[in-house]
Short mmCIF file of C-alpha atoms (C1' of nucleotides) in Angstrom, two decimals:
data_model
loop_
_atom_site.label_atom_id
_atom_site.label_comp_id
_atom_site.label_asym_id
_atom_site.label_seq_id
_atom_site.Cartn_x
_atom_site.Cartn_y
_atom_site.Cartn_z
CA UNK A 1 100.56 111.19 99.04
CA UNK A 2 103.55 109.75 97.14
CA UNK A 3 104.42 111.68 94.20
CA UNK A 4 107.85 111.37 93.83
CA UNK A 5 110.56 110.90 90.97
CA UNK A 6 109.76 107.31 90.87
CA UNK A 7 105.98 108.44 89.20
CA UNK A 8 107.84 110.73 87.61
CA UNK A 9 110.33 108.78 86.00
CA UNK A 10 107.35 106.42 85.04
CA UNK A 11 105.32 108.59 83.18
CA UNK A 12 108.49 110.53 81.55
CA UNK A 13 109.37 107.07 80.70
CA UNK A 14 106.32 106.15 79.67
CA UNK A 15 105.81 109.75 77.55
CA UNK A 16 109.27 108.90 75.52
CA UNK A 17 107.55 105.76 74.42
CA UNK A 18 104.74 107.24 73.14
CA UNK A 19 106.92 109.88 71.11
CA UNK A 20 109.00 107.23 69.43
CA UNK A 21 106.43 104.54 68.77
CA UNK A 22 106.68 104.82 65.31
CA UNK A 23 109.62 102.94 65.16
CA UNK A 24 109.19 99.89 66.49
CA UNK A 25 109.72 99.03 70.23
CA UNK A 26 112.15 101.13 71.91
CA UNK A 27 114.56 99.98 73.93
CA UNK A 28 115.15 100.94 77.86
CA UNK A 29 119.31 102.14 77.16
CA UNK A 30 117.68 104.14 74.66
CA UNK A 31 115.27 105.61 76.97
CA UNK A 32 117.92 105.86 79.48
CA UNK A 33 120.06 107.66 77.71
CA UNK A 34 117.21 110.32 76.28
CA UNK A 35 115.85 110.72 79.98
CA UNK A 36 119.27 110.44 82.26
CA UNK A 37 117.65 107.69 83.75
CA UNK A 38 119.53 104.83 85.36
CA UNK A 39 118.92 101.31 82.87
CA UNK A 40 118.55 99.61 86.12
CA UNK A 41 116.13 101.77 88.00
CA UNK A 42 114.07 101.49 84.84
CA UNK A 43 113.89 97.97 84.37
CA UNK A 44 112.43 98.06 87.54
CA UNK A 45 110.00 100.24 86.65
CA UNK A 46 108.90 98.42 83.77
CA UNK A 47 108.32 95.65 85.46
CA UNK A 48 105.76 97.60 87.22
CA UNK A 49 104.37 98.72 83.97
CA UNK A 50 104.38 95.56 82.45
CA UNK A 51 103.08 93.44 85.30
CA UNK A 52 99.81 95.81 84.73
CA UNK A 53 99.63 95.59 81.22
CA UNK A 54 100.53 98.93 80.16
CA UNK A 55 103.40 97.89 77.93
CA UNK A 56 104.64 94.70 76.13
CA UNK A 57 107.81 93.42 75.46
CA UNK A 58 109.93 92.12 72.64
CA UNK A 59 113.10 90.90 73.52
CA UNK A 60 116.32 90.22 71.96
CA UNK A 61 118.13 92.54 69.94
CA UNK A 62 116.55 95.05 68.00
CA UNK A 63 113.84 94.69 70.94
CA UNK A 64 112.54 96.62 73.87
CA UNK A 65 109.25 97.72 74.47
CA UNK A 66 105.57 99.38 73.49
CA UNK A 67 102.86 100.64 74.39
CA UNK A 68 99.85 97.87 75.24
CA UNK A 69 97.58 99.60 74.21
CA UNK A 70 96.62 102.95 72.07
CA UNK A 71 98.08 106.33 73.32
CA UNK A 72 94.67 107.93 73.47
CA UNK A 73 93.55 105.32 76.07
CA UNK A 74 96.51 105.90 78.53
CA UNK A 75 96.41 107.90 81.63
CA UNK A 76 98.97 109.42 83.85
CA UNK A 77 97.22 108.57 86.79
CA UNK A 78 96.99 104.49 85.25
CA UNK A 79 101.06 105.00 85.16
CA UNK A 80 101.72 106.72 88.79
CA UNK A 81 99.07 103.78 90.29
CA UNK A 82 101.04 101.45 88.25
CA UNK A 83 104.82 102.10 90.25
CA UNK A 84 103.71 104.06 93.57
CA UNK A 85 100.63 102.15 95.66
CA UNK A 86 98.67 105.28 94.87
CA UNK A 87 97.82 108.66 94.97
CA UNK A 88 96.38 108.45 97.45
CA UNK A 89 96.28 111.61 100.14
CA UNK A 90 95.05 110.14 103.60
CA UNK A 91 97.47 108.18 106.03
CA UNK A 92 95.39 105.42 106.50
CA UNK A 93 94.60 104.48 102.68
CA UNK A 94 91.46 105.86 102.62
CA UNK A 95 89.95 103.67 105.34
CA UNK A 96 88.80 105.58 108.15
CA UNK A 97 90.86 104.20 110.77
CA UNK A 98 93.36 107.25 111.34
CA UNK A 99 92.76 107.82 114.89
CA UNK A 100 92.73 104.28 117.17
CA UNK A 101 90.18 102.84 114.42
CA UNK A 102 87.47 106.13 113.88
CA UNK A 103 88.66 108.97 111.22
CA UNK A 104 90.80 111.57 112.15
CA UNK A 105 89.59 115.01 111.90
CA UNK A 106 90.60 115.98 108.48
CA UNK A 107 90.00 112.54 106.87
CA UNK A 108 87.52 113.94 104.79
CA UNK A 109 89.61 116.81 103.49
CA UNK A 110 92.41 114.70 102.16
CA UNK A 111 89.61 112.11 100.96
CA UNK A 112 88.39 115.17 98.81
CA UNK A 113 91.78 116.24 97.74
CA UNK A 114 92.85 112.76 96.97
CA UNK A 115 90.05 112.32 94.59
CA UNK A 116 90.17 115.58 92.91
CA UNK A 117 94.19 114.74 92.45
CA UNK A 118 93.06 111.36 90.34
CA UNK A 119 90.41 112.58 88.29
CA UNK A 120 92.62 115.15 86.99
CA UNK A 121 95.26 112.93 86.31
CA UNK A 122 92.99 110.61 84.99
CA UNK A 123 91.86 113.33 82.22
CA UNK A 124 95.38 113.50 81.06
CA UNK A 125 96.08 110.89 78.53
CA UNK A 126 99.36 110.18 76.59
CA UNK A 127 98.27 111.28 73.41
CA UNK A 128 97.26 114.43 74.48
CA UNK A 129 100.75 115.32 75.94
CA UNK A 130 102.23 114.43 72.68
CA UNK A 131 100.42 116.62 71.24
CA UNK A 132 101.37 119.58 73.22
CA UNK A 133 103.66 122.23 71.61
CA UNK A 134 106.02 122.24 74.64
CA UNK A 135 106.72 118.44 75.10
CA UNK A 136 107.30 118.36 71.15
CA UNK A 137 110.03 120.93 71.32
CA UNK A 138 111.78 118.83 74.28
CA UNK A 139 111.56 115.95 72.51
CA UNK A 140 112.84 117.35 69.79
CA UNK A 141 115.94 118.98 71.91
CA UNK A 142 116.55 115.52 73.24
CA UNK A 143 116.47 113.49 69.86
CA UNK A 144 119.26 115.87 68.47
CA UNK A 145 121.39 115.86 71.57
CA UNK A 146 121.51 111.89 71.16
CA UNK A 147 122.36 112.03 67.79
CA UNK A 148 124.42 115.10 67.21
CA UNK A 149 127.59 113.36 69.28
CA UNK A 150 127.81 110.01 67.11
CA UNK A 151 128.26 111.30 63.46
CA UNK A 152 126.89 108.39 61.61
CA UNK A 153 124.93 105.40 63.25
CA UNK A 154 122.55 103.30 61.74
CA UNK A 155 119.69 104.62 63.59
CA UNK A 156 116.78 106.41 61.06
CA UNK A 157 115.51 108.77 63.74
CA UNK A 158 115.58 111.68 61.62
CA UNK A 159 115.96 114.77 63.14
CA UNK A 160 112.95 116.53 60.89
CA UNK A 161 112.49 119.99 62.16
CA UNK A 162 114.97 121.75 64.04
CA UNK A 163 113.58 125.22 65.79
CA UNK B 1 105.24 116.48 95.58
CA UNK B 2 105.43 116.71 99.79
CA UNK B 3 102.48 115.70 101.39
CA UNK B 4 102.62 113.56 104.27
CA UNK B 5 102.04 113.57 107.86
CA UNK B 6 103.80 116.97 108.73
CA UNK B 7 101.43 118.93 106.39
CA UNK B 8 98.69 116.83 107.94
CA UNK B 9 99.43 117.22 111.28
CA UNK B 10 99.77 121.01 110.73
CA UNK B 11 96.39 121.18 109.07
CA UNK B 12 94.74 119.09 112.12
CA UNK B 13 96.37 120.88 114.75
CA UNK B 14 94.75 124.17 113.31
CA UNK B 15 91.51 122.96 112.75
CA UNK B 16 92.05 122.09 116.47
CA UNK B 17 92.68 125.61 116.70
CA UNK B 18 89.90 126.59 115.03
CA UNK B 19 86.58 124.66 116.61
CA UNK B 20 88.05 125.81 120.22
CA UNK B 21 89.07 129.14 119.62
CA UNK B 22 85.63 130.28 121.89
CA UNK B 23 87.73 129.17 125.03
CA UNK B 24 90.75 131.17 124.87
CA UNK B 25 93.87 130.33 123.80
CA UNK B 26 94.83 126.30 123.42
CA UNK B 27 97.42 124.87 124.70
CA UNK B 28 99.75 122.24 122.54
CA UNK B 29 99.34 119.83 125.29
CA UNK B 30 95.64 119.84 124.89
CA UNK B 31 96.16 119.34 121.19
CA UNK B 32 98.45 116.39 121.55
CA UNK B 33 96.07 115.06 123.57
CA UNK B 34 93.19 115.22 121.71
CA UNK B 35 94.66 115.06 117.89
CA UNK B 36 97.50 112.16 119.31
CA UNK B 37 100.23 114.25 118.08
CA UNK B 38 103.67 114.47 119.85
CA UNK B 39 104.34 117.25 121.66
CA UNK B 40 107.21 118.05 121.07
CA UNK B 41 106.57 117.48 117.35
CA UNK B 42 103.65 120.17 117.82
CA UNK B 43 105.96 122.40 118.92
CA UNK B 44 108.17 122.55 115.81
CA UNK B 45 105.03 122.57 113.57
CA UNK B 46 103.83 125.47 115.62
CA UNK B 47 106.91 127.22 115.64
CA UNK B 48 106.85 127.73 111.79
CA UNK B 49 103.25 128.49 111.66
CA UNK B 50 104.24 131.15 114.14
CA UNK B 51 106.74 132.40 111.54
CA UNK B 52 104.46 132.91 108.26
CA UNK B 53 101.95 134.88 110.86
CA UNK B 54 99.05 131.89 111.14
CA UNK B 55 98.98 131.44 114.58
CA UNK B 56 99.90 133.89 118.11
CA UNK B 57 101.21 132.64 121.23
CA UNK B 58 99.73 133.49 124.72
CA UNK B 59 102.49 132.25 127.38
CA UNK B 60 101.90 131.55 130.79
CA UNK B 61 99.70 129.73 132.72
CA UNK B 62 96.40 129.46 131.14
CA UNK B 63 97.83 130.34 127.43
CA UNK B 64 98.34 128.56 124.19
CA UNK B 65 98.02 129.50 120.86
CA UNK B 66 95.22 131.09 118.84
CA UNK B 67 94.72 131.50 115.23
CA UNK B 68 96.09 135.47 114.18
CA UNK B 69 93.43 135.74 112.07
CA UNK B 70 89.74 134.57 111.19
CA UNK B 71 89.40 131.28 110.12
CA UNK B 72 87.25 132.56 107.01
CA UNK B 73 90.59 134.15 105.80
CA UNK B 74 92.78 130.92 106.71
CA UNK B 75 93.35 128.25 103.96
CA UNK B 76 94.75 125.01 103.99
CA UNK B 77 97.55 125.87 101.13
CA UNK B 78 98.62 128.28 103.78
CA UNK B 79 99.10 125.86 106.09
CA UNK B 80 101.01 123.59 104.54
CA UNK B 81 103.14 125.92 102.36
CA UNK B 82 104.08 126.95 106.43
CA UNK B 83 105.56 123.28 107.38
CA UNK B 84 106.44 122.25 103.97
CA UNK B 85 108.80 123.32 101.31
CA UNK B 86 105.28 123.60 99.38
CA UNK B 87 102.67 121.66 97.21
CA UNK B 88 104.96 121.60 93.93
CA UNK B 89 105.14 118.28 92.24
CA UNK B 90 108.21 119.08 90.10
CA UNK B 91 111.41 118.06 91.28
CA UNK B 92 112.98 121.24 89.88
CA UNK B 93 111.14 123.45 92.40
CA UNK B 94 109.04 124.74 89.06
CA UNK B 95 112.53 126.54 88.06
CA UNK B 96 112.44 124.35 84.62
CA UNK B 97 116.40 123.30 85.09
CA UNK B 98 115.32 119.59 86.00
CA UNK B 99 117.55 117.92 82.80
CA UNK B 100 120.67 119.91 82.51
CA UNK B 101 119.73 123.28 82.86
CA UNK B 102 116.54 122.54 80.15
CA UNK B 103 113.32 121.43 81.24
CA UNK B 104 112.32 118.04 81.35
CA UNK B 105 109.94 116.25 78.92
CA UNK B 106 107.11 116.26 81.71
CA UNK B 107 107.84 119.37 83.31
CA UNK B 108 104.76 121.33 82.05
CA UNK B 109 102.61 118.50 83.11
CA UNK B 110 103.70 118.92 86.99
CA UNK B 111 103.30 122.36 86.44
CA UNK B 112 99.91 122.07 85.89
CA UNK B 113 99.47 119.40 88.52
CA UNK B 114 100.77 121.76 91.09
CA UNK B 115 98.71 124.13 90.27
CA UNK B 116 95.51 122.14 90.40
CA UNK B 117 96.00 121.18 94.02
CA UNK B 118 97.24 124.41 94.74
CA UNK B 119 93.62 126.30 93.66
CA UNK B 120 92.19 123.21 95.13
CA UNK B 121 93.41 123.80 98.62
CA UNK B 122 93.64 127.89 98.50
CA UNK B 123 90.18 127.55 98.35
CA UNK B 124 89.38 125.28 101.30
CA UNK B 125 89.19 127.49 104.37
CA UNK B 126 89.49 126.54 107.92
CA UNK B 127 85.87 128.47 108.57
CA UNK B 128 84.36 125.96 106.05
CA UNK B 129 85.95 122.78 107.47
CA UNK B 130 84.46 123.56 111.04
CA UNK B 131 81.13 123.81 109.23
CA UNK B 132 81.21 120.16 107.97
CA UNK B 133 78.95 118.05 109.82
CA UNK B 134 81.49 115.55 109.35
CA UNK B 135 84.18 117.59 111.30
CA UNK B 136 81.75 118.25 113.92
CA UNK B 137 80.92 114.70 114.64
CA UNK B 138 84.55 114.11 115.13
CA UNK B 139 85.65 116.92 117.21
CA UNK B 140 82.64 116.24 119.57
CA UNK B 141 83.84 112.39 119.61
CA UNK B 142 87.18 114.00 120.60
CA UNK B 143 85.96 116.14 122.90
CA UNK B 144 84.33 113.31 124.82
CA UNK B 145 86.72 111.10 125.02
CA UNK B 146 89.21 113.74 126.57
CA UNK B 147 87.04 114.70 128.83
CA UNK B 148 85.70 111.35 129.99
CA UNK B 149 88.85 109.28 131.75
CA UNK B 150 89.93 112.17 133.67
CA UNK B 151 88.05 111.30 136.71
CA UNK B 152 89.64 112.76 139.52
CA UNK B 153 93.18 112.91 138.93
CA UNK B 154 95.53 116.47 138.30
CA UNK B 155 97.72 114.38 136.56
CA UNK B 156 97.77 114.64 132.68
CA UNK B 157 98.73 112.12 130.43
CA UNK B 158 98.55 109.36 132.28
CA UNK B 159 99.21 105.51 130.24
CA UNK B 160 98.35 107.35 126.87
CA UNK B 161 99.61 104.16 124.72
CA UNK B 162 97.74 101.46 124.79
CA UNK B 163 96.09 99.71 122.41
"C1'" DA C 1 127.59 81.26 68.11
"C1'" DT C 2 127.16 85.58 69.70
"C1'" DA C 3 125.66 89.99 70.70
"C1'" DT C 4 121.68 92.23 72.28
"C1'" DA C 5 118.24 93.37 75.38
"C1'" DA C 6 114.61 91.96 78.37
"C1'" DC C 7 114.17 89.88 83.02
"C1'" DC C 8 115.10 88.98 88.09
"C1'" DG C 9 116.68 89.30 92.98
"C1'" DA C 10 119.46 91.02 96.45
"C1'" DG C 11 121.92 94.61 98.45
"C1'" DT C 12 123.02 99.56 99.73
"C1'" DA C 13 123.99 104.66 100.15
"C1'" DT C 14 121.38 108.59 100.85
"C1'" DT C 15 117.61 111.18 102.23
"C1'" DT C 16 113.51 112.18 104.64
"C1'" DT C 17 110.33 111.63 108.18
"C1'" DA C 18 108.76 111.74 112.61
"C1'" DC C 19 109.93 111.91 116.26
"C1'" DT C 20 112.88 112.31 121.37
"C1'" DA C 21 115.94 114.81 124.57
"C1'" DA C 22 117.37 118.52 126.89
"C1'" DG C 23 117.64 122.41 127.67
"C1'" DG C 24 116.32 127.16 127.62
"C1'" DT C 25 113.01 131.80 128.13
"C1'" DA C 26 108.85 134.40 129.02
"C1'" DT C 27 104.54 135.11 131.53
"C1'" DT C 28 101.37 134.84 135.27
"C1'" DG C 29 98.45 133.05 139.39
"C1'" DT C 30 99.20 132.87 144.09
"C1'" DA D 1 108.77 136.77 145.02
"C1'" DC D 2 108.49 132.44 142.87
"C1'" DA D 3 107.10 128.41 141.15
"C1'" DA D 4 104.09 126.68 137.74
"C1'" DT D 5 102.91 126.85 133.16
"C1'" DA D 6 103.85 126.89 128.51
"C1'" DC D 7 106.32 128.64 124.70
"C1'" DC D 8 110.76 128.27 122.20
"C1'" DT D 9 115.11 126.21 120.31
"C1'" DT D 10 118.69 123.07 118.91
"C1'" DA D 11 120.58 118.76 118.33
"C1'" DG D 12 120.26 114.11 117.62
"C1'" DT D 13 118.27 109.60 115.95
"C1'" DA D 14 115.52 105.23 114.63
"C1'" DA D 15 112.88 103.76 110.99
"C1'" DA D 16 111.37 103.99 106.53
"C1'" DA D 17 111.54 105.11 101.79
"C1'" DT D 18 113.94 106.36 97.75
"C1'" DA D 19 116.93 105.79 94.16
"C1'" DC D 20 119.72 103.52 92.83
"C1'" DT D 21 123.91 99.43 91.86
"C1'" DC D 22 125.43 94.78 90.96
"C1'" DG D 23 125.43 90.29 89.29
"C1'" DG D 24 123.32 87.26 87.08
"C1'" DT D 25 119.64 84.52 83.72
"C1'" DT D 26 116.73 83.96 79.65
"C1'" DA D 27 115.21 84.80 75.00
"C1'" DT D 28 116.01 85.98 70.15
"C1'" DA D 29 117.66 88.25 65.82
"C1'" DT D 30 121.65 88.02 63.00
#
DNA sequence: ATATAACCGAGTATTTTACTAAGGTATTGT
DNA sequence: ACAATACCTTAGTAAAATACTCGGTTATAT
């Protein structure tokens, strides 16, 4: 199984789009700078994302990207398949040829765990973590930390409701 | 998240363990043999089982290793919390310091992850992997084959590799 | 025109994995 | 007794993957 910070940074990524979709497409410095993720690392995730469809572009300036499609309709594991091959638990991709071309002895097991991994993570959709108390108050920590040090930009992120 | 072929190895080896524990202790050498693990590798595997109590050592001629207690009792989470760090997906080590001391914007979400495949595993025992007819076929396939080149020779691994 | 920001490809330091090598040390059949 | 067996330990290492950097090109709003 590959779960690494590469899904991670993915569906974070992905997550921080969702939150600030309201305001036309978001750009990846932006996201960069939110996250502490390097631009560069997450251009090349997006090209992942974008290659299967789950976000569109607008370049240019005052550009950067959305969603595809609606938040309620993306799931974490769509993201993860999107940059990693998979999540995939067996060492032979879930074909059966672990041990000279036959299935190795626990093949099964991580067949099972493998599919119990997905369908949870397929349950999980963006909308529904943006709607979760917790991920609201980090956002919310993150938004004022990018304002607070420039004093007065142009940006109309509002901060509404500090805790 | 760590799973790859350590954990897997570690959980195969014991299953090993487990459907020929009527014949005394087993010897890593039969185990690389049958499971196509390195010995040597085996060794280091076994020597951290050894640590977190899964597994007792018989030396001498004629020993090996047997489980230290009954396989009903013996889960796979165990085993792999024995080789690897553990089954956590966050990168923070589920401390909650992964962006600067604060938790990320996806923390909770690998938090709930790990979980998951954490309850999924504790409650996989080695006891109800030997049952599997699945298992069975294998081990007996496994069994045969060992048993089947070794003509007349004392020697032990002969070619090994090949195809 | 120019700044902005998406796109693209190649390269690279670091880390981890999955081993190998080379020695021990302890136990036991003979 | 003693050699065979098998556990035990440490150190090293090739290959792979990760997590980036760097340098550039293309498109578009102003």
């Amino acid at each position: 199984m590959r779960l690494t910070t590469k899904g991670r940074y993915a569906v974070t990524a992905m997550l921080d789009l969702a939150l600030h979709a309201n305001h036309g497409p978001v750009s990846l410095a932006d996201i960069s700078k939110r996250q502490e993720i390097s631009l560069s690392y997450l251009e090349q995730l997006f090209a992942k994302l974008r290659q299967n469809d789950l976000v569109a572009s607008v370049r240019g300036p005052g550009g950067g990207y959305k969603l595809s499609r609606e938040a309620e309709t993306v799931f974490v594991a769509q993201i993860i398949d999107a940059v990693n091959e998979s999540v995939d638990t067996t060492n032979c991709g879930g074909k059966g040829d672990c041990q000279n071309g036959e299935v190795c002895l626990t093949h099964y097991l991580w067949c099972d765990l493998s599919e119990q991994i997905h369908k949870f993570l397929s349950g999980i959709s963006l909308a529904s973590l943006v709607e979760r108390s917790e991920v609201k108050r980090v956002a919310e920590r993150q938004d004022a930390k990018q304002q607070s040090p420039v004093s007065e930009n142009a940006g109309m992120i509002t901060a509404s409701n500090l805790v």
